[in-house]
PDB file of C-alpha atoms in Angstrom:
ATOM      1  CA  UNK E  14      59.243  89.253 -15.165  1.00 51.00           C
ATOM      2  CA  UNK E  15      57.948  89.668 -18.619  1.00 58.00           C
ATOM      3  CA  UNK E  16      54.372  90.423 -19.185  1.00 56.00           C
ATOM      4  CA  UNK E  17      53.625  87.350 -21.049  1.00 57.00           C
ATOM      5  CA  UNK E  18      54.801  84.867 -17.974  1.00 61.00           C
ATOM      6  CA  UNK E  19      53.471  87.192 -15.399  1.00 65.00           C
ATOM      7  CA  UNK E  20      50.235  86.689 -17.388  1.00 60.00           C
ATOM      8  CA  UNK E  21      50.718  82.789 -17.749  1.00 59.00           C
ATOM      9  CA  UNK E  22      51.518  82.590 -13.890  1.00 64.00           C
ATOM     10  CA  UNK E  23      48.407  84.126 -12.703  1.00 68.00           C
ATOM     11  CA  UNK E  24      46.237  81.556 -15.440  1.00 66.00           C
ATOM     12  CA  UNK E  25      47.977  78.799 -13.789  1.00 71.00           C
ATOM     13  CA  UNK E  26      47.589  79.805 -10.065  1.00 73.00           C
ATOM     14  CA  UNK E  27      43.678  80.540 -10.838  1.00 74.00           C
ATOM     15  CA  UNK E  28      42.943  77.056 -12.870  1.00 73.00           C
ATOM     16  CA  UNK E  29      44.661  75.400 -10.022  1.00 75.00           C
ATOM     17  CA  UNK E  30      42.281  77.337  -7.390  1.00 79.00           C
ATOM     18  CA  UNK E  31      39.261  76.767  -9.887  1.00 73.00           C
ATOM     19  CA  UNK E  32      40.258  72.631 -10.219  1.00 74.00           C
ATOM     20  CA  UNK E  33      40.562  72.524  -6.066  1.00 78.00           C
ATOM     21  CA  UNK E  34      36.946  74.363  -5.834  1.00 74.00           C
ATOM     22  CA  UNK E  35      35.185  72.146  -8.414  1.00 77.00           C
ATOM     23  CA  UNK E  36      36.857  68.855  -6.293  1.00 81.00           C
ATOM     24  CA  UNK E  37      35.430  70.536  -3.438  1.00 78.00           C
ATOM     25  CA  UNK E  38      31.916  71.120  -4.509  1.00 72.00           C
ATOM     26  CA  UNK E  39      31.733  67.286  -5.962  1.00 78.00           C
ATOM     27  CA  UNK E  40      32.782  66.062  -2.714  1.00 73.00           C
ATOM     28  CA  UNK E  41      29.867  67.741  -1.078  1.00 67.00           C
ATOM     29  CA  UNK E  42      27.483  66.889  -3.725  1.00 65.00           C
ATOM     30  CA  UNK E  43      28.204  63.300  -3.295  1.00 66.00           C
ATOM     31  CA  UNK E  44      28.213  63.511   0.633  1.00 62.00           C
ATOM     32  CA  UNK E  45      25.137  65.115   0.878  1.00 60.00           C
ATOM     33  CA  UNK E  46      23.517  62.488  -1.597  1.00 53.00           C
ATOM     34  CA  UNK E  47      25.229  59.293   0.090  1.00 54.00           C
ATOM     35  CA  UNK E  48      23.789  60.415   3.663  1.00 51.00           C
ATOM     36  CA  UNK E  49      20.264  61.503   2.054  1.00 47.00           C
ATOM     37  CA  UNK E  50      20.173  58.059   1.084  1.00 47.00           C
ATOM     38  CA  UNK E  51      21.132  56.604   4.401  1.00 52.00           C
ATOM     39  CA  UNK E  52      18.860  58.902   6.641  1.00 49.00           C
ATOM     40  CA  UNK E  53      15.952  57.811   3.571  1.00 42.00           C
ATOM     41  CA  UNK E  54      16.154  54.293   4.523  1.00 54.00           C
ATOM     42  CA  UNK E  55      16.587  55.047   8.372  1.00 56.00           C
ATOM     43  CA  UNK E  56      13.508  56.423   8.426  1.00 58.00           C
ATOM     44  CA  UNK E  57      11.890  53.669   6.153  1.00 65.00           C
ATOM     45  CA  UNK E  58      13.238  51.281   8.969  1.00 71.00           C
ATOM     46  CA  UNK E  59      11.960  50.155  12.139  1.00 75.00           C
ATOM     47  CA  UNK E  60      13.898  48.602  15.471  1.00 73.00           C
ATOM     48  CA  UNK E  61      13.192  45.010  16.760  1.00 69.00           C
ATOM     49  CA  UNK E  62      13.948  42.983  19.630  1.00 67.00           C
ATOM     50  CA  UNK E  63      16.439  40.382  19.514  1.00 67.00           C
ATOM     51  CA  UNK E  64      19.299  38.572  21.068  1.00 61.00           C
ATOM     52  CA  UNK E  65      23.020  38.869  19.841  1.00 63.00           C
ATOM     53  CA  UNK E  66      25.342  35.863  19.660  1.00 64.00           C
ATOM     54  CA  UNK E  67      26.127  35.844  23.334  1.00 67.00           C
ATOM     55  CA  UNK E  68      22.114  35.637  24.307  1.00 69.00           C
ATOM     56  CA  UNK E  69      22.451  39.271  24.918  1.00 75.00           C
ATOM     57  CA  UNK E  70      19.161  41.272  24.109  1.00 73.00           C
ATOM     58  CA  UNK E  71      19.779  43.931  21.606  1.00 73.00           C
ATOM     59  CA  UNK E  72      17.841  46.085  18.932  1.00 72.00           C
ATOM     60  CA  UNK E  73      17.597  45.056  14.837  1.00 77.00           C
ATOM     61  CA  UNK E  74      16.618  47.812  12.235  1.00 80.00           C
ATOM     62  CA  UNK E  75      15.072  46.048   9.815  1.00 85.00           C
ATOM     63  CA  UNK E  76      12.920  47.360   6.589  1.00 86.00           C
ATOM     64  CA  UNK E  77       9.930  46.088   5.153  1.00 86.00           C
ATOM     65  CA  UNK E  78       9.516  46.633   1.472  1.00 83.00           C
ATOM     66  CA  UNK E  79       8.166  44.885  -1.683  1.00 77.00           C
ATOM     67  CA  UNK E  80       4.934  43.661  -0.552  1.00 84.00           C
ATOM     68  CA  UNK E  81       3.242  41.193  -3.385  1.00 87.00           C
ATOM     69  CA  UNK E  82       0.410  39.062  -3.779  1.00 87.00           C
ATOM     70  CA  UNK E  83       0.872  35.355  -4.628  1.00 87.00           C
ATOM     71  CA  UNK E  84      -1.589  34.773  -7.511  1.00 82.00           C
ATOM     72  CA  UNK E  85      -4.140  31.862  -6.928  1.00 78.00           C
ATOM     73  CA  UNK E  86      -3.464  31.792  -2.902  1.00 74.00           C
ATOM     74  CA  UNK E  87      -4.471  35.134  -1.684  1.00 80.00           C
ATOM     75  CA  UNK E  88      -1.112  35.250   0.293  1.00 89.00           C
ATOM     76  CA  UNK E  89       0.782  38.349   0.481  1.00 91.00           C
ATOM     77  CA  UNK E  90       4.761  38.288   0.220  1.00 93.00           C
ATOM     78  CA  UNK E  91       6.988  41.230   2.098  1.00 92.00           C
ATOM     79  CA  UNK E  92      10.463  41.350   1.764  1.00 92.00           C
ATOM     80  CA  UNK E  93      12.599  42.064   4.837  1.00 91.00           C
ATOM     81  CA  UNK E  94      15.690  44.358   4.766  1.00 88.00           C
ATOM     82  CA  UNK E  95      18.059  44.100   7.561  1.00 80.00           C
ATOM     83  CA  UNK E  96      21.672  45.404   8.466  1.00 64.00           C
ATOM     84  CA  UNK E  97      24.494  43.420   6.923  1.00 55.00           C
ATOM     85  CA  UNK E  98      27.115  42.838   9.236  1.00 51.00           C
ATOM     86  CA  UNK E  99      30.365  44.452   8.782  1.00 47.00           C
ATOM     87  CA  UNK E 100      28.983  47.077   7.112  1.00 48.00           C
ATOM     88  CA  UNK E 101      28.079  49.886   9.291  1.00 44.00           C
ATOM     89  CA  UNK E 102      25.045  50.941  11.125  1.00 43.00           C
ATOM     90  CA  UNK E 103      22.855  51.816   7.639  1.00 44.00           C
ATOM     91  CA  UNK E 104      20.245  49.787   6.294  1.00 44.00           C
ATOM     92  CA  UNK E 105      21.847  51.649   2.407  1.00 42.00           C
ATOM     93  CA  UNK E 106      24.230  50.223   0.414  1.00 42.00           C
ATOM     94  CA  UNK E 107      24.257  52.752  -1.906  1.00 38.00           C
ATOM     95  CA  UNK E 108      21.977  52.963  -5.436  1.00 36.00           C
ATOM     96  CA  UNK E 109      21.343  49.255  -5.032  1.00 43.00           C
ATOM     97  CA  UNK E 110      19.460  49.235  -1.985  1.00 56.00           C
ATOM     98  CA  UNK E 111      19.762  46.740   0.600  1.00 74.00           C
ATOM     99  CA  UNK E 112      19.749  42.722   0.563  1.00 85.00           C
ATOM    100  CA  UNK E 113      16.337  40.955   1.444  1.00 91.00           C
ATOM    101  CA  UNK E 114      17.340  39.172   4.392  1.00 92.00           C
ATOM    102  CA  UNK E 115      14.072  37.074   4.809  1.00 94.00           C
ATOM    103  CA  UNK E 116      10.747  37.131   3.416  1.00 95.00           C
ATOM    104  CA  UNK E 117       7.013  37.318   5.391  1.00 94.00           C
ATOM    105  CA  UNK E 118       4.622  35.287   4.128  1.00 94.00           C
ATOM    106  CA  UNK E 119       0.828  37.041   5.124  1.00 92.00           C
ATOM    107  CA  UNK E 120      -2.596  34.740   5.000  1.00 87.00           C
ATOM    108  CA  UNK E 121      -5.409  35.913   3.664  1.00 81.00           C
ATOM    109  CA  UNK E 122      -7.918  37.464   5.922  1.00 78.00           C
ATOM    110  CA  UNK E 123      -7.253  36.692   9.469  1.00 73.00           C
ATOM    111  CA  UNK E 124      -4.996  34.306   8.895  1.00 74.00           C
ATOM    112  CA  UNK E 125      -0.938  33.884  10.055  1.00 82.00           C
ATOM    113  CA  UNK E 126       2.080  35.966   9.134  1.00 87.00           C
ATOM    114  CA  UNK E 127       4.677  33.215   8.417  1.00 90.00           C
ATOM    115  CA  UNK E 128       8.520  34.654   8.721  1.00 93.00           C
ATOM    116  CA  UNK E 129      10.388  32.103   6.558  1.00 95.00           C
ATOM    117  CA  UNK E 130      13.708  32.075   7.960  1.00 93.00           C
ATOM    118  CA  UNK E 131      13.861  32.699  12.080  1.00 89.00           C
ATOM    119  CA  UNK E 132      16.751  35.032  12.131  1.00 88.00           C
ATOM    120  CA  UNK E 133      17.505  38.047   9.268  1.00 88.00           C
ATOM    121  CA  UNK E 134      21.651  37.252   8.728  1.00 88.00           C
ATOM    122  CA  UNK E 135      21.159  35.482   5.358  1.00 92.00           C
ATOM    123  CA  UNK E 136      21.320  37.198   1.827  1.00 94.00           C
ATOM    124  CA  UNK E 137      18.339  36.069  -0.297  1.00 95.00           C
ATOM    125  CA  UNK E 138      18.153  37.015  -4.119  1.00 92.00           C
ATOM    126  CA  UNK E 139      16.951  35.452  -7.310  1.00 92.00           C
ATOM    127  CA  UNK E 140      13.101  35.484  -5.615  1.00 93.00           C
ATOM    128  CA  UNK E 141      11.157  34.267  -8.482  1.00 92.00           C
ATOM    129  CA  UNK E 142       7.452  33.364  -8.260  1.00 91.00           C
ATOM    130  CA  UNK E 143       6.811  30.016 -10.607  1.00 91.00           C
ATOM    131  CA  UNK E 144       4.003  29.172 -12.379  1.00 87.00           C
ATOM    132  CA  UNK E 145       2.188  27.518 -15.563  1.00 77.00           C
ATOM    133  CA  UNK E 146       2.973  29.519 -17.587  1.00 66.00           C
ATOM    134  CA  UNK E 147       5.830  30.536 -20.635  1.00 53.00           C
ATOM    135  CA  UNK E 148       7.628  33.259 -18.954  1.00 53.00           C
ATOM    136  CA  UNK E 149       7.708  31.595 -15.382  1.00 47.00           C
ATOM    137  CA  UNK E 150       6.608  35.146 -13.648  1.00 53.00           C
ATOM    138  CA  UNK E 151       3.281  36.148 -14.709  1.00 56.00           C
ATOM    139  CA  UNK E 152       1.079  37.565 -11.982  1.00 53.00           C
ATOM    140  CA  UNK E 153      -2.334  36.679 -13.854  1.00 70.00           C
ATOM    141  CA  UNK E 154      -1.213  32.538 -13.708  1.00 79.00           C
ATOM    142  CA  UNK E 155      -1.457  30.358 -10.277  1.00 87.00           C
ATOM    143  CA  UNK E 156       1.751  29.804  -8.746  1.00 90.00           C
ATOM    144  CA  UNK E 157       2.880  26.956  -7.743  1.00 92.00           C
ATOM    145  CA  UNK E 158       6.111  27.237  -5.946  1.00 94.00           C
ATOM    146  CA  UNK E 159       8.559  30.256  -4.867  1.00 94.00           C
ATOM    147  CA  UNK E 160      12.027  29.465  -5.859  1.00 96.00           C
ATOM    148  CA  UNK E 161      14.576  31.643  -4.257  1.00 96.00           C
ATOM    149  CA  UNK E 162      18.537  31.997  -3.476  1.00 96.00           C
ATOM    150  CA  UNK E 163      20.162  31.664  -0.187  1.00 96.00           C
ATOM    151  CA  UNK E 164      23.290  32.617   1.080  1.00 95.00           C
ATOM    152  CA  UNK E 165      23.451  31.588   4.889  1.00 93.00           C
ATOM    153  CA  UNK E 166      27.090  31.039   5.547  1.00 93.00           C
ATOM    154  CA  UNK E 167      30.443  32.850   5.120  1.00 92.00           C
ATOM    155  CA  UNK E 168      32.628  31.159   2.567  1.00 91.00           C
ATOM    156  CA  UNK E 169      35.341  33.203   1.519  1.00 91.00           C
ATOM    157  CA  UNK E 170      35.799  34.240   4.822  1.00 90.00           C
ATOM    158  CA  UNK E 171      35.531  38.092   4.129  1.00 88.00           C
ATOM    159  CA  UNK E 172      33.215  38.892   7.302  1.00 86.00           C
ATOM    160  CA  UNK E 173      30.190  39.105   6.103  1.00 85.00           C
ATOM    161  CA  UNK E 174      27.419  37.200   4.018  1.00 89.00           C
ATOM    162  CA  UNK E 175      27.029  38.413   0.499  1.00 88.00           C
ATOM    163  CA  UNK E 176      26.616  37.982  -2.989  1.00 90.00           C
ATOM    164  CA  UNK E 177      29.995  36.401  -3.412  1.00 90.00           C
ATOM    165  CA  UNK E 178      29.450  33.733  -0.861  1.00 94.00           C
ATOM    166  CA  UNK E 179      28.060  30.018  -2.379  1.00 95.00           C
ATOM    167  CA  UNK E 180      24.880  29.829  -2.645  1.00 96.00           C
ATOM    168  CA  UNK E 181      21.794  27.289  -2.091  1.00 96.00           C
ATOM    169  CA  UNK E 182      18.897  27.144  -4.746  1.00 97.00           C
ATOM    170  CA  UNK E 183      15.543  26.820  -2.477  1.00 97.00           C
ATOM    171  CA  UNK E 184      11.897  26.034  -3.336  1.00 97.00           C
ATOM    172  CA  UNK E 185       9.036  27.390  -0.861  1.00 96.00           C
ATOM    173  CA  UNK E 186       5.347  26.516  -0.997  1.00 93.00           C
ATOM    174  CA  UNK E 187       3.397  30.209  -2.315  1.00 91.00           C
ATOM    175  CA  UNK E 188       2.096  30.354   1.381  1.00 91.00           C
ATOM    176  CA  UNK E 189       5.556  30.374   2.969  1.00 92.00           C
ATOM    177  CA  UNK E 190       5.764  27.088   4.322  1.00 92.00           C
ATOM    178  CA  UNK E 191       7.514  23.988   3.384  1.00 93.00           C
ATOM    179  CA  UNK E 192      11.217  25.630   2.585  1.00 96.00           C
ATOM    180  CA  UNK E 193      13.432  22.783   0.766  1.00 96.00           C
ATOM    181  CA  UNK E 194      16.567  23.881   0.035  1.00 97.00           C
ATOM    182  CA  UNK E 195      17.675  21.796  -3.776  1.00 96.00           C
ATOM    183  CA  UNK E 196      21.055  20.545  -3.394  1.00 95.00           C
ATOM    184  CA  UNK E 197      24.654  21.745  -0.970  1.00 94.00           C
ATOM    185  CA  UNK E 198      25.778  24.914  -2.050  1.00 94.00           C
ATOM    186  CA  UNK E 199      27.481  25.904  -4.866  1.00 94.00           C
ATOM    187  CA  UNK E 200      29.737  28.260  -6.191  1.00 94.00           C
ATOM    188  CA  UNK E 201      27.025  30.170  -9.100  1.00 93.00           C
ATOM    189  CA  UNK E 202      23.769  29.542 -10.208  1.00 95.00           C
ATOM    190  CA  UNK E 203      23.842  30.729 -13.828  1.00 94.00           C
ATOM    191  CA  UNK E 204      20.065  30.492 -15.210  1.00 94.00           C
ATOM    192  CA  UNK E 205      16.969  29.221 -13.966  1.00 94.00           C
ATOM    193  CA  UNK E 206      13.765  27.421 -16.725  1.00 92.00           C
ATOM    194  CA  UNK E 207      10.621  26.671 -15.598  1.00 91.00           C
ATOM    195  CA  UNK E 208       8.868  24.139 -17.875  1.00 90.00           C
ATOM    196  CA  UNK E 209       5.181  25.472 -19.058  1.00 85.00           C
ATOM    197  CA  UNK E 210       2.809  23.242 -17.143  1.00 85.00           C
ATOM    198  CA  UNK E 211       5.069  24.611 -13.899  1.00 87.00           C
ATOM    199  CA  UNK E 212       5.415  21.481 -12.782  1.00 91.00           C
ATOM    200  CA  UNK E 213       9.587  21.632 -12.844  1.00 93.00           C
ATOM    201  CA  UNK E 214      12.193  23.717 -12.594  1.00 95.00           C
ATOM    202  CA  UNK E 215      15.710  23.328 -14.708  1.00 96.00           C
ATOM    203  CA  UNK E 216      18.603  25.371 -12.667  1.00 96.00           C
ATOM    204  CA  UNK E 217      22.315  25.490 -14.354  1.00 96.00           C
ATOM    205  CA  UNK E 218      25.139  25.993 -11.766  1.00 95.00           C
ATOM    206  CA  UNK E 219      28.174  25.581 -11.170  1.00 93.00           C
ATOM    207  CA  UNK E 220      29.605  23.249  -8.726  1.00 91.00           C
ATOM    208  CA  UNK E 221      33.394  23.025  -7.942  1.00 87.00           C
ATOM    209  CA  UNK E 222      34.899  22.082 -11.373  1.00 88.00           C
ATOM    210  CA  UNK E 223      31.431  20.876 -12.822  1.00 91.00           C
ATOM    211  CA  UNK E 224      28.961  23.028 -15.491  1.00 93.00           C
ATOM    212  CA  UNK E 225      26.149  20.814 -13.826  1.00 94.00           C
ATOM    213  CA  UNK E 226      22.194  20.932 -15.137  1.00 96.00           C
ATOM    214  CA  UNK E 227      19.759  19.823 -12.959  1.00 96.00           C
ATOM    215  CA  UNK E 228      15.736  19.353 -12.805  1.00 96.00           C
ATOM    216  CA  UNK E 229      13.655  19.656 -10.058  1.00 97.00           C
ATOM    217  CA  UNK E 230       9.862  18.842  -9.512  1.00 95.00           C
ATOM    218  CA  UNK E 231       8.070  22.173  -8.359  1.00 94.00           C
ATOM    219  CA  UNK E 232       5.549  20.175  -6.070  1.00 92.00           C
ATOM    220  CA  UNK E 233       7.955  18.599  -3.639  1.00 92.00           C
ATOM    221  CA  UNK E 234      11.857  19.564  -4.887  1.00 93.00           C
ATOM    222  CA  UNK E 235      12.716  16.255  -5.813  1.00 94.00           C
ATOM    223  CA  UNK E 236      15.744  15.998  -8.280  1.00 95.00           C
ATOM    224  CA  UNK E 237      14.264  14.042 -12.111  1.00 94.00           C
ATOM    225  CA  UNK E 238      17.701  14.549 -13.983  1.00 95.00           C
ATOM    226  CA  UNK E 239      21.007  15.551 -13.802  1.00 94.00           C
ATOM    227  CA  UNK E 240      23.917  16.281 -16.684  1.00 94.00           C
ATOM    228  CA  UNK E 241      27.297  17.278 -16.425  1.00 92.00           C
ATOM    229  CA  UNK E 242      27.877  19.447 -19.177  1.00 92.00           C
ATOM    230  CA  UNK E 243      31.187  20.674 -18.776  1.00 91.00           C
ATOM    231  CA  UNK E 244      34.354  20.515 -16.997  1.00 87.00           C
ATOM    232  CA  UNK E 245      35.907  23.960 -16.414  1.00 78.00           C
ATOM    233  CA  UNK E 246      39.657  25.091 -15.476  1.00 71.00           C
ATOM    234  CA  UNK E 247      41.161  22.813 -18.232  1.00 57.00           C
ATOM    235  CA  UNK E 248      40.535  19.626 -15.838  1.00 54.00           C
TER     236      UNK E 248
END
C-alpha cells in the first residue's frame, strides 16, 4: 500500500474513534445533568397520603415552591408541584420545571391554609395576580382577584393532562376562596387585559371556529360583553 493511503487510512480510522469518543462523552454529560436535575427536585419534594382511583391508599410526591404574598390581604400564595401522570416517577420535566398542580392559599397570622383545588391532577398556568393598576401585576397595588388557567380534563386523549389540553379561564378571590371558573373550555386563551381601576378583566380566546373577546367583572366573574371577532379555518 502506498505511503500516502496507508497515511490517509490511519486519519480516517482515528477521526472515526475520536467522533465515537466525543458522542460518548456528550451522552454522559447530558445523563449526568438530566438525573442531577431529577434527584434536585426529589429532594425538594415531599410524600403525601392519598387514595388512588380504586380508593386504594397510596403515597403523592408533591413540591412546594413559589411562595408569594397577596398585596393588601396579608395572604400568602404557594404553588404546588405534583407528578404528572404518564410521565414517570420524577417531579422534573426537564429545564422547565414542573406544572403547578394546585395552589395553597395561607391566612395571615393564625389563620387557615386554604388548598384551592382538593386533588393535585390538574395543570394550572397563566397565574396572574390582578389589580388597580396599568400593568395588572404590581406587587405595591391591592389585588383584587387571582385569575388563573386550568386544565382539568384530558382532551386529546394523549394520557395525560397538559398544556395542549383545552383550557378554562378561572377567577379566585386573593384569599383562595370563591374559585369561578369564566366560561366551558376552550381550545387557547391568547391574551389577557385588565382595565386600570381592576375592576374587569378582557380575555381573547379561541373557541372552536370563533376569535371570541370577552369581559369579565373582577368582583364576582360575571360576563359585561362579548364580540366575535373572527372566524378562522376559512368558515
Amino acid at each position: 500500500m502506498p505511503e500516502s493511503n496507508r497515511f490517509f487510512h490511519w486519519l480516517y480510522r482515528l477521526l472515526a474513534i475520536a467522533g465515537l469518543v466525543l458522542i460518548l462523552v456528550i451522552g454522559v454529560v447530558l445523563a449526568r445533568t438530566f438525573l442531577g436535575i431529577s434527584a434536585w427536585r426529589d429532594r425538594q419534594a415531599v410524600e403525601v397520603p392519598k387514595q388512588d382511583s380504586s380508593g386504594k391508599p397510596v403515597m403523592e410526591k408533591l413540591r412546594f415552591t413559589g411562595l408569594e404574598t397577596i398585596a393588601g390581604r396579608g395572604t400568602r400564595m404557594v404553588r404546588v408541584e405534583a407528578e404528572a401522570p404518564g410521565r414517570g416517577n420524577s417531579l422534573s420535566s426537564g429545564y422547565g420545571g414542573a406544572p403547578t398542580r394546585n395552589l395553597v392559599f395561607i391566612d395571615e397570622g393564625f389563620g387557615k391554609a386554604r388548598w384551592l383545588f382538593a386533588d393535585n391532577h390538574r395543570h394550572i398556568d397563566g397565574i396572574r395576580k390582578l389589580c388597580a393598576c396599568e400593568s395588572g401585576d404590581r406587587a405595591d397595588e391591592p389585588v383584587v382577584a387571582i385569575y388563573l388557567q386550568v386544565r382539568g380534563v384530558d382532551t386529546n386523549n394523549d394520557g395525560r393532562i397538559d398544556e395542549d389540553d383545552h383550557v378554562v379561564p378561572a377567577l379566585v378571590q386573593p384569599d383562595g376562596s370563591g374559585y369561578r371558573p369564566l366560561m366551558p373550555a376552550v381550545e387557547d386563551v391568547l391574551d389577557t387585559v385588565v382595565a386600570d381601576d381592576g375592576g374587569s378583566l378582557g380575555i381573547l380566546v379561541q373557541k372552536e371556529d370563533s376569535l371570541l373577546y370577552r369581559e369579565y367583572s373582577t368582583a364576582d366573574g360575571t360576563m359585561r360583553a362579548e364580540r366575535e371577532l373572527s372566524r378562522l379555518g376559512g368558515n
